[in-house]
Short mmCIF file of C-alpha atoms and ligand atoms in Angstrom, two decimals:
data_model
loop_
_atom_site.label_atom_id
_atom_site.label_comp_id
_atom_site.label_asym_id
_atom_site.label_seq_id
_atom_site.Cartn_x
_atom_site.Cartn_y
_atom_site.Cartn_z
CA UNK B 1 0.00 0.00 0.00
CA UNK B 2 1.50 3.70 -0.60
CA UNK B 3 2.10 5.33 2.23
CA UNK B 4 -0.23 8.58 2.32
CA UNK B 5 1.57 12.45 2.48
CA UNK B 6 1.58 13.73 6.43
CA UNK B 7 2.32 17.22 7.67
CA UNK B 8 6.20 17.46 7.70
CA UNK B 9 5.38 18.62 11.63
CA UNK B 10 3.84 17.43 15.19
CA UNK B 11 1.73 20.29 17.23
CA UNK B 12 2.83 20.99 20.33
CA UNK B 13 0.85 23.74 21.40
CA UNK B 14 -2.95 24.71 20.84
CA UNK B 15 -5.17 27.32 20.99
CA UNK B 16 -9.41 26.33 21.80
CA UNK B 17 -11.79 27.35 19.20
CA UNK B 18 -15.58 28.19 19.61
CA UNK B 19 -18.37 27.22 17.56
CA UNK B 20 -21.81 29.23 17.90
CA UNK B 21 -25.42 29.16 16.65
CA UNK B 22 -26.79 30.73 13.73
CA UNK B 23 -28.54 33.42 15.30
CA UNK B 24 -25.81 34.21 17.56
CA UNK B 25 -24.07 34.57 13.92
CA UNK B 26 -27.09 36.45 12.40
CA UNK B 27 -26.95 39.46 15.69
CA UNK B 28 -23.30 39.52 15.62
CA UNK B 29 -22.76 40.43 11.98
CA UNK B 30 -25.46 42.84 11.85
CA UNK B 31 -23.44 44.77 14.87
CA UNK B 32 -20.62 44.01 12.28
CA UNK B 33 -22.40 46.17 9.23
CA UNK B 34 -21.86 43.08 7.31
CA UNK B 35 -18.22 43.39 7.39
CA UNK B 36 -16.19 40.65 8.59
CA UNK B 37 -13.49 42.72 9.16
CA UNK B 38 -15.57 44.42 11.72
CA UNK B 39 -16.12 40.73 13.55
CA UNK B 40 -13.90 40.28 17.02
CA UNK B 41 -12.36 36.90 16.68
CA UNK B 42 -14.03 35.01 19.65
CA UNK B 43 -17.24 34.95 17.09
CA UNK B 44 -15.26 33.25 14.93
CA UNK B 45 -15.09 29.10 14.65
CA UNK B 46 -12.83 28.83 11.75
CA UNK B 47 -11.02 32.02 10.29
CA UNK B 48 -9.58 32.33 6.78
CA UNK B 49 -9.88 36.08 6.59
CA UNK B 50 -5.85 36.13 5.50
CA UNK B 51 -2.98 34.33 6.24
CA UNK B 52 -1.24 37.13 6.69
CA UNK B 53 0.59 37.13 10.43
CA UNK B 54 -2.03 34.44 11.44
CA UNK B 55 0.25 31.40 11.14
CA UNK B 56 2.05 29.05 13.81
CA UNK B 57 5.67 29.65 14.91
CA UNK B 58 7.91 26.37 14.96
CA UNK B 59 9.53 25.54 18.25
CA UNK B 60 13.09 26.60 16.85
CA UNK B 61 11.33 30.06 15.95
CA UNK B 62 10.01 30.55 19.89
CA UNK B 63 13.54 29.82 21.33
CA UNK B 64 15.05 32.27 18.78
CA UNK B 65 12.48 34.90 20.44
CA UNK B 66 14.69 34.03 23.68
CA UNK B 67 17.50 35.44 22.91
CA UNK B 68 16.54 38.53 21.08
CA UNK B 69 18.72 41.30 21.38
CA UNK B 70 16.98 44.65 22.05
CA UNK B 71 19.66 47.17 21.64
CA UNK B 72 18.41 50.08 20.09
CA UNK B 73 21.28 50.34 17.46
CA UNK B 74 23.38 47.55 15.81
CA UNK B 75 21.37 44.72 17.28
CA UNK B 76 22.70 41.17 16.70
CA UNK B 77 19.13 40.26 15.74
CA UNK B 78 19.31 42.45 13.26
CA UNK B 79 22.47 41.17 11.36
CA UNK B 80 21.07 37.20 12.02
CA UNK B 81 18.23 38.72 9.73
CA UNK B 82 19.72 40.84 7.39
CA UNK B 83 22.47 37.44 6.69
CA UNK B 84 19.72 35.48 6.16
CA UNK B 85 17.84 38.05 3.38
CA UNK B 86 21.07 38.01 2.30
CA UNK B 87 21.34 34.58 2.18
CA UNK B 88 18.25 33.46 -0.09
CA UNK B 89 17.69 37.11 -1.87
CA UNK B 90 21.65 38.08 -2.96
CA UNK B 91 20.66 41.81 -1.74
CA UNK B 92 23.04 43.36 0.56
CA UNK B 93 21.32 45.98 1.74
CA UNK B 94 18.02 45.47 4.37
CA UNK B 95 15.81 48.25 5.86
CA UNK B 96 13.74 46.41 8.19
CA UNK B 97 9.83 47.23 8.98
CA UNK B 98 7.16 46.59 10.98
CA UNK B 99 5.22 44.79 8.39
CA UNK B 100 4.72 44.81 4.04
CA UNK B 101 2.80 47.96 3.65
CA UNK B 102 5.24 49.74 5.58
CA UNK B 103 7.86 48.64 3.70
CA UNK B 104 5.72 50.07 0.50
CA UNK B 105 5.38 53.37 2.68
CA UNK B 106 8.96 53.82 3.09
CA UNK B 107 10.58 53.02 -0.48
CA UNK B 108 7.27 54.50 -2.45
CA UNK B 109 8.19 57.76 -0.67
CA UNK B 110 11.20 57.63 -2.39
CA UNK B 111 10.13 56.63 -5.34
CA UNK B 112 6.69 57.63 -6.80
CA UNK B 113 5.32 60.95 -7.39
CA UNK B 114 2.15 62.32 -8.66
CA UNK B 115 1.48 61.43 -12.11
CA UNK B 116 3.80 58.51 -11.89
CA UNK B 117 2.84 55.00 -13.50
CA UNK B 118 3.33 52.01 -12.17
CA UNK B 119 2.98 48.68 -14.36
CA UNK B 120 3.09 45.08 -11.87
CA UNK B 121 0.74 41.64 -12.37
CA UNK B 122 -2.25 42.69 -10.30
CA UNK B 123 -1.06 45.01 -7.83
CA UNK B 124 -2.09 43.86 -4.23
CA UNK B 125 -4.54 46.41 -2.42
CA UNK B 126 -2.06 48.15 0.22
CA UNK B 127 0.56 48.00 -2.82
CA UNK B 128 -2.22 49.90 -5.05
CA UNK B 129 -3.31 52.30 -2.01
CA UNK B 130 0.63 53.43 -2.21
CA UNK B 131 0.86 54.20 -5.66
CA UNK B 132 -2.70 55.73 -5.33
CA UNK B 133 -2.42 57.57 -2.53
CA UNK B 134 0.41 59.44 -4.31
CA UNK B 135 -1.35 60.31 -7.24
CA UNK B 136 0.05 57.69 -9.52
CA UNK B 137 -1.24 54.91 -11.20
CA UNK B 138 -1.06 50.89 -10.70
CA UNK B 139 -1.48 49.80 -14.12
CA UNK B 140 -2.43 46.59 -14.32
CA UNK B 141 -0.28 44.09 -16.80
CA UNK B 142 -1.80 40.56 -15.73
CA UNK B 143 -2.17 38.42 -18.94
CA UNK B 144 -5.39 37.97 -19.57
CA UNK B 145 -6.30 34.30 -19.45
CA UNK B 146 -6.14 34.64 -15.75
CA UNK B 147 -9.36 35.92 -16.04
CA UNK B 148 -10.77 33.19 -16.82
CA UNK B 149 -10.98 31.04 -13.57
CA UNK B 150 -11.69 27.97 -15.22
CA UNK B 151 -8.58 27.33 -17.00
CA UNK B 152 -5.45 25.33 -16.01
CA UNK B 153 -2.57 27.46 -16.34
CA UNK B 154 1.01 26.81 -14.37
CA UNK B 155 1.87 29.86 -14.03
CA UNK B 156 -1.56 32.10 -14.18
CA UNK B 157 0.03 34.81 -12.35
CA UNK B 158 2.43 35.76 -14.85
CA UNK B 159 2.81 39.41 -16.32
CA UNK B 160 1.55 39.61 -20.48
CA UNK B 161 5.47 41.12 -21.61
CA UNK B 162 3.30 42.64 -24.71
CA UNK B 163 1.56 44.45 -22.25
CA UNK B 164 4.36 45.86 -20.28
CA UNK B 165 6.56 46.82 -23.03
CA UNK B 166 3.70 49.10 -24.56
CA UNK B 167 3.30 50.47 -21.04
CA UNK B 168 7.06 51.27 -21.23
CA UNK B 169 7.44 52.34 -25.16
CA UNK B 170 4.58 55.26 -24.27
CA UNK B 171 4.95 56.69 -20.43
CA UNK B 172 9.21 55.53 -19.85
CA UNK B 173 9.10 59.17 -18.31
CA UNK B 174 6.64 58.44 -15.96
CA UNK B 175 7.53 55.09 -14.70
CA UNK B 176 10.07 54.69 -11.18
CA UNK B 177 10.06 50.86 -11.49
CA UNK B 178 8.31 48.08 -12.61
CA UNK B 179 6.15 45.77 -9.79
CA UNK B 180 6.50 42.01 -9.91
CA UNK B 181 4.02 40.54 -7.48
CA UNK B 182 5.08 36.91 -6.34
CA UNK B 183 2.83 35.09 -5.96
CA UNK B 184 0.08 37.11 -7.62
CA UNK B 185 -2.54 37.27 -4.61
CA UNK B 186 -5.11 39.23 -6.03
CA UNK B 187 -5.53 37.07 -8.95
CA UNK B 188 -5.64 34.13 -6.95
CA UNK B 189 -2.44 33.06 -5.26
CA UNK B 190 -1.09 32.06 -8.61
CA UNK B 191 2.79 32.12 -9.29
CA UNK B 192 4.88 33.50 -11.73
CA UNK B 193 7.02 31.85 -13.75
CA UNK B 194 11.23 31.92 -13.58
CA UNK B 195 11.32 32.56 -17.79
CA UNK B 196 8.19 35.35 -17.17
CA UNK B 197 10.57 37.22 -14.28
CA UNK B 198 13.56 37.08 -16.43
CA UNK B 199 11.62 38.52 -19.33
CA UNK B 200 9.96 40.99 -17.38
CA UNK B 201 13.62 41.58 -16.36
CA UNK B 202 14.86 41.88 -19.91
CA UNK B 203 12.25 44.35 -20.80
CA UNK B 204 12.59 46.80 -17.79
CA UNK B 205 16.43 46.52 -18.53
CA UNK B 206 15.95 48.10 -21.97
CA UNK B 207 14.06 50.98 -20.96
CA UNK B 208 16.28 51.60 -18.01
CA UNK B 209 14.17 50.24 -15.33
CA UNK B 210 14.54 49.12 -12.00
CA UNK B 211 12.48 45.78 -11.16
CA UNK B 212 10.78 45.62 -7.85
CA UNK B 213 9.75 42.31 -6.38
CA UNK B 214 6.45 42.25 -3.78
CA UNK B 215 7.78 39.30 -2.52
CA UNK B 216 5.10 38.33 0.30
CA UNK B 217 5.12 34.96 -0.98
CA UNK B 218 7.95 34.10 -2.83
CA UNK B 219 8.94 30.91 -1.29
CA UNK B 220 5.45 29.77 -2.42
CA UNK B 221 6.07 30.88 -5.47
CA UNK B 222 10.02 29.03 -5.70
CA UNK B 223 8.14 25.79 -4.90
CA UNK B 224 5.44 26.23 -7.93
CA UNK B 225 8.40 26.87 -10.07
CA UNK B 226 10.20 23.95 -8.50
CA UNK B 227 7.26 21.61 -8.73
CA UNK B 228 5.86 23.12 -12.24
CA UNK B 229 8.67 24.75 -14.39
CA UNK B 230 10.47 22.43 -16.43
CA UNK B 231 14.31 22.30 -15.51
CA UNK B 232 13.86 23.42 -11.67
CA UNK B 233 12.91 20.11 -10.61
CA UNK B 234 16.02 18.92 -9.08
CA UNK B 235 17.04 22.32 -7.79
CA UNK B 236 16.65 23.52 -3.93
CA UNK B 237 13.93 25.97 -2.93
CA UNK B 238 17.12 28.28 -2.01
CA UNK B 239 18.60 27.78 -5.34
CA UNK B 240 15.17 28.96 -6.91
CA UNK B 241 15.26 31.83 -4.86
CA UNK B 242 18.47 33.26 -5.68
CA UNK B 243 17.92 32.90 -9.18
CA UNK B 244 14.46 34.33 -9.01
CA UNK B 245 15.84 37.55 -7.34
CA UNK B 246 18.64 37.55 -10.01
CA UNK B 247 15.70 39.03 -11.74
CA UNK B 248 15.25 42.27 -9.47
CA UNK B 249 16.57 44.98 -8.29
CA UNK B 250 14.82 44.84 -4.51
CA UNK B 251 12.18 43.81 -2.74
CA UNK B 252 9.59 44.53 -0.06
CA UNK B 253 8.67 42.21 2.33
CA UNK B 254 5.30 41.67 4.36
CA UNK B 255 7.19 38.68 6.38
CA UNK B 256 3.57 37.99 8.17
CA UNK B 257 3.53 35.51 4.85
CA UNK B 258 6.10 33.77 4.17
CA UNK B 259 8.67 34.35 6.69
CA UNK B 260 6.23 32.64 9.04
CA UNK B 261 5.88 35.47 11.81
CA UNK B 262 3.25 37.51 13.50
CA UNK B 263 4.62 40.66 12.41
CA UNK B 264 7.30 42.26 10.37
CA UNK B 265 8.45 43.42 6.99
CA UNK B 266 11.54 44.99 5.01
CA UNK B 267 13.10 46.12 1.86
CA UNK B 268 16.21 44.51 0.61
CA UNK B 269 18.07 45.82 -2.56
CA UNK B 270 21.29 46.36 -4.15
CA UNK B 271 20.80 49.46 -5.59
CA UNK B 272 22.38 51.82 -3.02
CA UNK B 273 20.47 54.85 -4.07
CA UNK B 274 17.29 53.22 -3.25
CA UNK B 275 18.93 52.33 0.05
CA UNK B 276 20.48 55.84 0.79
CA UNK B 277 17.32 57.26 0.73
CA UNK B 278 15.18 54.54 2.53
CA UNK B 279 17.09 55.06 5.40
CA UNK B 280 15.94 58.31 6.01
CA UNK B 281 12.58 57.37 5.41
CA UNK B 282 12.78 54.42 7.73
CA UNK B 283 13.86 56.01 10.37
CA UNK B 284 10.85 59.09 9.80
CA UNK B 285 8.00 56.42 9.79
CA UNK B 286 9.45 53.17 11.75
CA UNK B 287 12.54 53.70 13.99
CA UNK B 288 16.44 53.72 13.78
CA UNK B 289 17.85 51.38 10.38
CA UNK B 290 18.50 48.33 12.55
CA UNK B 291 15.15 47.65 14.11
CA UNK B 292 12.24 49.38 11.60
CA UNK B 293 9.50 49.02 13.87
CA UNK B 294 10.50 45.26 14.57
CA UNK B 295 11.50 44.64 18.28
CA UNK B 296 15.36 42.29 18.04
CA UNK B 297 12.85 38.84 19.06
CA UNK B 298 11.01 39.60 16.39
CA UNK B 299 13.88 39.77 14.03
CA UNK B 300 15.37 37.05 15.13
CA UNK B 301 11.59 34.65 14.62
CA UNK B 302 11.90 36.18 10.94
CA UNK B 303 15.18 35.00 10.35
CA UNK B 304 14.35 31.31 11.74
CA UNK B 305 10.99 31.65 9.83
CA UNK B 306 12.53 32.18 6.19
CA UNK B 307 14.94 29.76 6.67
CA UNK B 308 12.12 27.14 7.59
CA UNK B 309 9.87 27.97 4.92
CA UNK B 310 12.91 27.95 2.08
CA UNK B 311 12.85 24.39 2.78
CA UNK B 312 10.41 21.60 0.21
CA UNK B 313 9.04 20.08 2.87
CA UNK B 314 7.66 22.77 4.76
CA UNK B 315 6.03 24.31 1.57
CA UNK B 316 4.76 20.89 0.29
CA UNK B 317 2.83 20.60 3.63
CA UNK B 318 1.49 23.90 3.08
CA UNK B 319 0.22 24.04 -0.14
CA UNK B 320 -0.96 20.28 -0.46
CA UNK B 321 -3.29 21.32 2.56
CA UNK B 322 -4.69 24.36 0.09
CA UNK B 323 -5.10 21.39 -2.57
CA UNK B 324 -7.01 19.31 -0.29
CA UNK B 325 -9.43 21.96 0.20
CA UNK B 326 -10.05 22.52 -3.39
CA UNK B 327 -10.17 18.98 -4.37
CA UNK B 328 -13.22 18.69 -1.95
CA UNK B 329 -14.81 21.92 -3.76
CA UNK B 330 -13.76 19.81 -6.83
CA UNK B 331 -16.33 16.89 -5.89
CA UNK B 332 -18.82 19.25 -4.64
CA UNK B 333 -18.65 21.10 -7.97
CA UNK B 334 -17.80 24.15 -6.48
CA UNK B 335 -15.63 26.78 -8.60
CA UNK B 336 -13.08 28.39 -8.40
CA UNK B 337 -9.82 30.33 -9.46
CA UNK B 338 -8.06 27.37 -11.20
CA UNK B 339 -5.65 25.52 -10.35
CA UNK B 340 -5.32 26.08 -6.56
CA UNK B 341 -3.35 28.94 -5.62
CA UNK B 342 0.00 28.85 -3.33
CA UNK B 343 -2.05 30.49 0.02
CA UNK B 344 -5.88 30.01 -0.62
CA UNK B 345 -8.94 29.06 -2.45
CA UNK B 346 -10.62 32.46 -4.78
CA UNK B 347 -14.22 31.25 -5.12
CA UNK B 348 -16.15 32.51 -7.95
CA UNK B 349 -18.36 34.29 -6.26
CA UNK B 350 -19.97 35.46 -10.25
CA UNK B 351 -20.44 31.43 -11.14
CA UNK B 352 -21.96 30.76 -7.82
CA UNK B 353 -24.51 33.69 -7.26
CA UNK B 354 -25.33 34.47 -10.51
CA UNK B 355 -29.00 35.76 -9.24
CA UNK B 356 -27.08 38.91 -7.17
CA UNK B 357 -26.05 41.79 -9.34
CA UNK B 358 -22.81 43.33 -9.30
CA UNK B 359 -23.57 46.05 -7.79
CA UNK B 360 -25.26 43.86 -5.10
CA UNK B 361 -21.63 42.30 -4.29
CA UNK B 362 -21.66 39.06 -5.46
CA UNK B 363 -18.34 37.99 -3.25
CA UNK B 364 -19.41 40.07 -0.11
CA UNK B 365 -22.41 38.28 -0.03
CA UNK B 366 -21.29 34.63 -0.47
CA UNK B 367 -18.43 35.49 2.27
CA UNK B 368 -21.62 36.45 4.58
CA UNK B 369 -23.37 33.39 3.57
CA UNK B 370 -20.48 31.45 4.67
CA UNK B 371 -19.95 33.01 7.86
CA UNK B 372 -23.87 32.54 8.68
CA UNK B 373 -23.52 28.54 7.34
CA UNK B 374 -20.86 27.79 9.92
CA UNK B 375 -18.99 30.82 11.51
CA UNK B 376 -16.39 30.49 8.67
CA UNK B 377 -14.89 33.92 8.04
CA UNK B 378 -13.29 34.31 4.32
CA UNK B 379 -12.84 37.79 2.70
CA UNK B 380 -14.09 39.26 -0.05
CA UNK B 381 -11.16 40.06 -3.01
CA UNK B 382 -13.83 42.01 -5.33
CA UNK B 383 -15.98 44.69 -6.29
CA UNK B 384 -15.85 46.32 -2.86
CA UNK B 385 -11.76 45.86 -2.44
CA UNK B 386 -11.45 46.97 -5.90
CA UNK B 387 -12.58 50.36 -4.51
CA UNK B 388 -13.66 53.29 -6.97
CA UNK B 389 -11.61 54.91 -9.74
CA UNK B 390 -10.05 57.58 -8.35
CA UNK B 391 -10.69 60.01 -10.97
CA UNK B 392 -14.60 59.18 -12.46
CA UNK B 393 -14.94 57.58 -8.82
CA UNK B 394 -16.79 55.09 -10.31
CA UNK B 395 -17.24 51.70 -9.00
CA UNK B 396 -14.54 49.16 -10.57
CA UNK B 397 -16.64 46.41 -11.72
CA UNK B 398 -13.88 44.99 -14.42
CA UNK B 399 -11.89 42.93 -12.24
CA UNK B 400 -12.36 39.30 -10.32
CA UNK B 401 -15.04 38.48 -8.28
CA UNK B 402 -13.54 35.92 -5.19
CA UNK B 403 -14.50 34.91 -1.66
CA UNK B 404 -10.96 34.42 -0.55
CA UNK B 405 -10.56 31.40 1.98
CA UNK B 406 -6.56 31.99 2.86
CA UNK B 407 -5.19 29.21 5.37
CA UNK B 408 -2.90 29.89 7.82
CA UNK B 409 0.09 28.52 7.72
CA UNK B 410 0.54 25.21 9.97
CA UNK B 411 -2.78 26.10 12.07
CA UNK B 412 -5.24 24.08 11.03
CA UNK B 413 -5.80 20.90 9.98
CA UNK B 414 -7.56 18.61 7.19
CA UNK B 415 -10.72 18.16 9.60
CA UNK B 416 -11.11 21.92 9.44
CA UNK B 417 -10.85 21.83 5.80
CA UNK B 418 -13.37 19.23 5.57
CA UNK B 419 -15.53 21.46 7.78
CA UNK B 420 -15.06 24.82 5.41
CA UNK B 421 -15.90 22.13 2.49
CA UNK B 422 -19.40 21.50 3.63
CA UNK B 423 -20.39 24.91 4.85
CA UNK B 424 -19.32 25.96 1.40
CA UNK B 425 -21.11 22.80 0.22
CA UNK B 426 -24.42 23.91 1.64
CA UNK B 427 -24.71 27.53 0.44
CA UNK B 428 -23.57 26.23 -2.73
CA UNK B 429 -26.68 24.14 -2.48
CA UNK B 430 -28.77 26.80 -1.91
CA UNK B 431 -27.08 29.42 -3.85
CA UNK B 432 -30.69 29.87 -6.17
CA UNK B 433 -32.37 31.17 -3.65
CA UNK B 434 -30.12 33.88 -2.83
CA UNK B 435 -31.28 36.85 -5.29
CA UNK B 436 -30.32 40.03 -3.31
CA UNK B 437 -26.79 40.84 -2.04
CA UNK B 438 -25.95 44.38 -0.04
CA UNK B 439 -25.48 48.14 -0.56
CA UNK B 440 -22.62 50.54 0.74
CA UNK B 441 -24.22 52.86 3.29
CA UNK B 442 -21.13 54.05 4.06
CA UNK B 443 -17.52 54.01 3.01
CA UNK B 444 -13.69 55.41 3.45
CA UNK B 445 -12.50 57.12 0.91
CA UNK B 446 -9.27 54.56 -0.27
CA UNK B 447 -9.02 51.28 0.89
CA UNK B 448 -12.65 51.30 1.85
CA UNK B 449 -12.88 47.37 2.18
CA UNK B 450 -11.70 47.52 5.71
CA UNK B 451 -13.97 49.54 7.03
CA UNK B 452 -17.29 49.69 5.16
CA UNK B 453 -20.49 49.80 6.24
CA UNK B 454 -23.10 47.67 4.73
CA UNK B 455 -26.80 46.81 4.58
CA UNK B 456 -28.29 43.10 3.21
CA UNK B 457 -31.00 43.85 0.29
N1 F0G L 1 1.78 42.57 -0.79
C1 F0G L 1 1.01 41.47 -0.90
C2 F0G L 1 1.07 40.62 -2.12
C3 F0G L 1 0.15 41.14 0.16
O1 F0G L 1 -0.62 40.07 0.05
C4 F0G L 1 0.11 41.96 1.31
C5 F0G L 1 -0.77 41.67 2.41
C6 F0G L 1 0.95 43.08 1.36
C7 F0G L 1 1.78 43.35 0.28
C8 F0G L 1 0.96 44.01 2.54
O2 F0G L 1 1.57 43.42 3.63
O3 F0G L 1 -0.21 43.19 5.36
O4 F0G L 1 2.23 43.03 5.95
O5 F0G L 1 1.22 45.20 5.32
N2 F0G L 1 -1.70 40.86 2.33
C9 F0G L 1 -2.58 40.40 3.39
C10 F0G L 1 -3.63 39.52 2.79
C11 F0G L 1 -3.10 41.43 4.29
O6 F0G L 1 -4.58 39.19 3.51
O7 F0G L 1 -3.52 39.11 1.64
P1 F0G L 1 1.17 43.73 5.14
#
C-alpha cells in the first residue's frame, strides 16, 4: 500500500476554538455592518480572513524569540536577519519594517510621485493604495487568461510582456520601477514563472528600469516553479530563490507571509540609491535602520521563519493542505480560481450567485453566507476591495469576483478543511435562492474594504 503524504510537523501547542449558533451569527454580523473585518475573533469558529501574520511559529522560531537582542542600534538580531535576506535574496542591503505595507510606505516615498505610473501583475490592495495615494497609477499588466478562472494554467500569475513593453514604449518618463508581485494574490495566489521574471527583467532593462519584487510569498512561489517549471525540478527551494531575485533589483517584504511570523516586513536591494534614501525614510516612519519598527525577538523569529519555509518540505505541507481543500470543492462542484493557488482558495463568487447583481456584491455576499452557514470567516477580493476609480470615482466592476478562503500557515488541519468544504457545500446548495446581495451605506474614501459599512438587500 502507498504510504499517504503527512504534515512534515507534530503540534505541540494549541489554541481552543468556539463554535456558535446561527442566530448568535445572524446578531453579531449585523453589529458588524456586514463586514467581517468588523467581527472580534471570539465569534469566529474557523477564520480564513488572510494568512497574513495568522500562522504558527515552529519551536526553533520561539527559542530564537529568547534570545533577542533589544539594543536600540546595531542589534545582533538584526544582522542574524539581514544574513539570512542576504542569504536566499543576494541583496546586501536590508531596511527592516514593521510589516509589508510599511515597507511600500517607506521606499514608495522615495520613489513615486504624482502622475507617476506604475505597471506590476495585479497590484495587491495596500501596494495599489501606495501608488494611489500618491497620485500615480497601478497599471495593471496581468495576462489575460487569468481571467478566466476555469482554465489550467502553471503559471496564471504571470505578467503579459506585450503588455508591459507598450506600457514602457509610451509613459518611460513616468515610470520609477516596474512591480512584480510573487505570488500574484489578487488574482488568486497564482505564481509567476522563472522565464516570465527574467523577461519581465529583460524588458525593464531596456528601458532603463529598476524591477521591484512584492515578494510576500515568494517561497510559495520558488516551490510552484520547482514543482511546475520544467528544468527546476532537481534544484533547492534556495537555489530557486536566488535565481528568481537575479531578476530584481529589490524587494519589499510583508514577512507575516512567508517568513512565518506575527509581524514584520523589510526592503532589501542592491541598488544603493534606493537604500540611501530609505534610510531616512525608515527612520521618519518606523525607527532607527537596525530595528524598523520590529523589536530584536522579532527579528530574530523572521530569520528562523525564512529559513524554515525555504525548505520543500515545509512548503509541500502547506500548499498540499490548500489542494485538499479545493479537491473537496472539486467533488462538490464548487468553482473556483483554477488551479489552486499557493495560500488560498478564490471562489467565484460570479459562477456561484449568478441571481445577485454586481452592484449587489456578489463575493461580499457569499463570504456572509459562509460566515452565517458555519462561523467560517473568508474575505471578499472584489468589487468592494477593488474600490472606486479615483478620478470618475466610479465603482470598478472589471476585475475578479472571489471569496478568498486563505489558510494559515501550519494552524489548522484537514478536519477543518473538511468542515469549510461542507459549509461551502451547503450555500452552494442553496445558492438559487439567494437573489439580493448588499449596498454601501457608508464608506472610506481609499481602501474602503476595511472599514465599510453595509446593509443586506
Ligand atoms: N503585498 C502582498 C502581495 C500582500 O498580500 C500583502 C498583504 C501586502 C503586500 C501588505 O503586507 O499586510 O504586511 O502590510 N496581504 C494580506 C492579505 C493582508 O490578507 O492578503 P502587510
Amino acid at each position: 500500500m502507498e504510504i499517504p503524504f503527512a504534515e512534515s510537523w507534530k503540534i505541540k501547542m494549541v489554541e481552543p476554538i468556539q463554535k456558535s449558533t446561527h442566530t448568535a451569527r445572524e446578531k453579531w454580523l449585523k453589529e458588524a455592518h456586514y463586514n467581517v473585518f468588523q467581527l472580534e475573533s471570539q465569534k469566529v469558529y474557523i477564520d480564513l480572513l488572510t494568512d497574513s501574520g495568522t500562522g504558527a511559529m515552529s519551536d526553533r522560531q520561539w527559542s530564537a524569540m529568547m534570545v533577542g537582542d533589544e539594543s536600540y542600534a546595531g542589534a545582533t538580531s538584526f544582522f542574524k536577519m539581514k544574513e539570512t535576506i542576504a542569504a536566499i535574496t543576494g541583496f546586501k542591503y536590508v531596511i527592516p519594517t514593521h510589516q509589508g505595507r510599511a515597507a511600500e510606505n517607506v521606499l514608495f516615498s522615495c520613489l513615486i510621485k504624482e502622475g507617476d505610473m506604475v505597471p506590476g501583475n495585479s497590484h495587491f490592495d495596500t501596494t495599489k493604495g501606495h501608488i494611489e495615494s500618491r497620485k500615480a497609477f497601478a497599471v495593471d499588466c496581468t495576462i489575460a487568461e487569468a481571467r478566466n478562472t476555469q482554465l489550467e494554467l502553471p503559471f496564471k500569475g504571470n505578467m503579459d510582456i506585450k503588455l508591459l513593453e507598450d506600457c514602457l514604449t509610451h509613459n518611460a518618463d513616468k515610470i520609477p520601477f516596474v512591480l512584480v508581485t510573487i505570488t500574484n494574490n489578487t488574482c488568486g495566489g497564482q505564481p509567476v514563472s522563472m522565464q516570465n521574471m527574467k523577461e519581465v527583467h529583460k524588458v525593464a532593462k531596456k528601458y532603463k528600469k529598476p524591477v521591484l519584487f512584492d515578494a510576500a510569498r515568494f517561497a510559495e512561489n520558488a516551490y510552484f516553479i520547482k514543482t511546475r517549471e520544467k528544468g527546476y525540478e532537481n534544484k533547492t527551494i534556495k537555489e530557486i530563490c536566488k535565481e528568481m531575485f537575479s531578476y530584481a533589483d529589490g524587494m519589499t517584504m510583508s514577512a507575516k507571509k512567508d517568513a512565518q511570523v506575527n509581524m514584520g516586513g523589510f526592503i532589501a536591494t542592491n541598488l544603493e540609491e534606493w537604500y540611501e534614501q530609505a534610510k531616512v525614510k525608515c527612520i521618519i516612519f518606523e525607527g532607527y535602520i537596525t530595528y524598523g519598527g520590529l523589536s530584536g525577538r522579532d527579528m530574530n523569529a523572521l530569520a528562523v521563519g525564512l529559513d524554515e519555509n525555504t525548505e520543500f518540505e515545509n512548503l509541500e505541507t502547506r500548499i498540499k493542505q490548500v489542494a485538499y481543500l479545493a479537491q473537496k470543492l472539486d467533488e462538490y462542484g464548487i468553482p473556483y480560481q483554477r488551479p489552486a493557488g499557493g495560500h488560498a482558495i478564490f471562489v467565484d463568487a460570479q459562477k456561484v450567485l449568478t441571481h445577485v447583481p454586481k452592484e449587489e456584491f456578489p463575493a461580499q455576499t457569499l463570504t456572509i453566507e459562509l460566515y452565517l452557514e458555519a462561523g467560517i470567516r473568508g474575505c471578499e477580493i472584489g468589487y468592494i476591495l477593488a474600490d472606486r476609480d479615483p478620478i470618475t470615482r466610479e465603482n470598478r466592476f472589471g476585475g475578479m469576483e472571489f471569496l478568498r478562503l486563505a489558510i494559515p500557515r501550519r494552524t489548522y488541519t484537514n478536519n477543518h478543511m473538511d468542515v469549510v468544504a461542507a459549509a461551502l457545500k451547503n450555500v452552494y446548495d442553496r445558492r438559487e435562492k439567494v437573489t439580493r446581495g448588499v449596498k454601501i451605506v457608508w464608506e472610506a474614501p481609499i481602501m474602503r474594504h476595511f472599514t465599510v459599512k453595509l446593509e443586506r438587500l
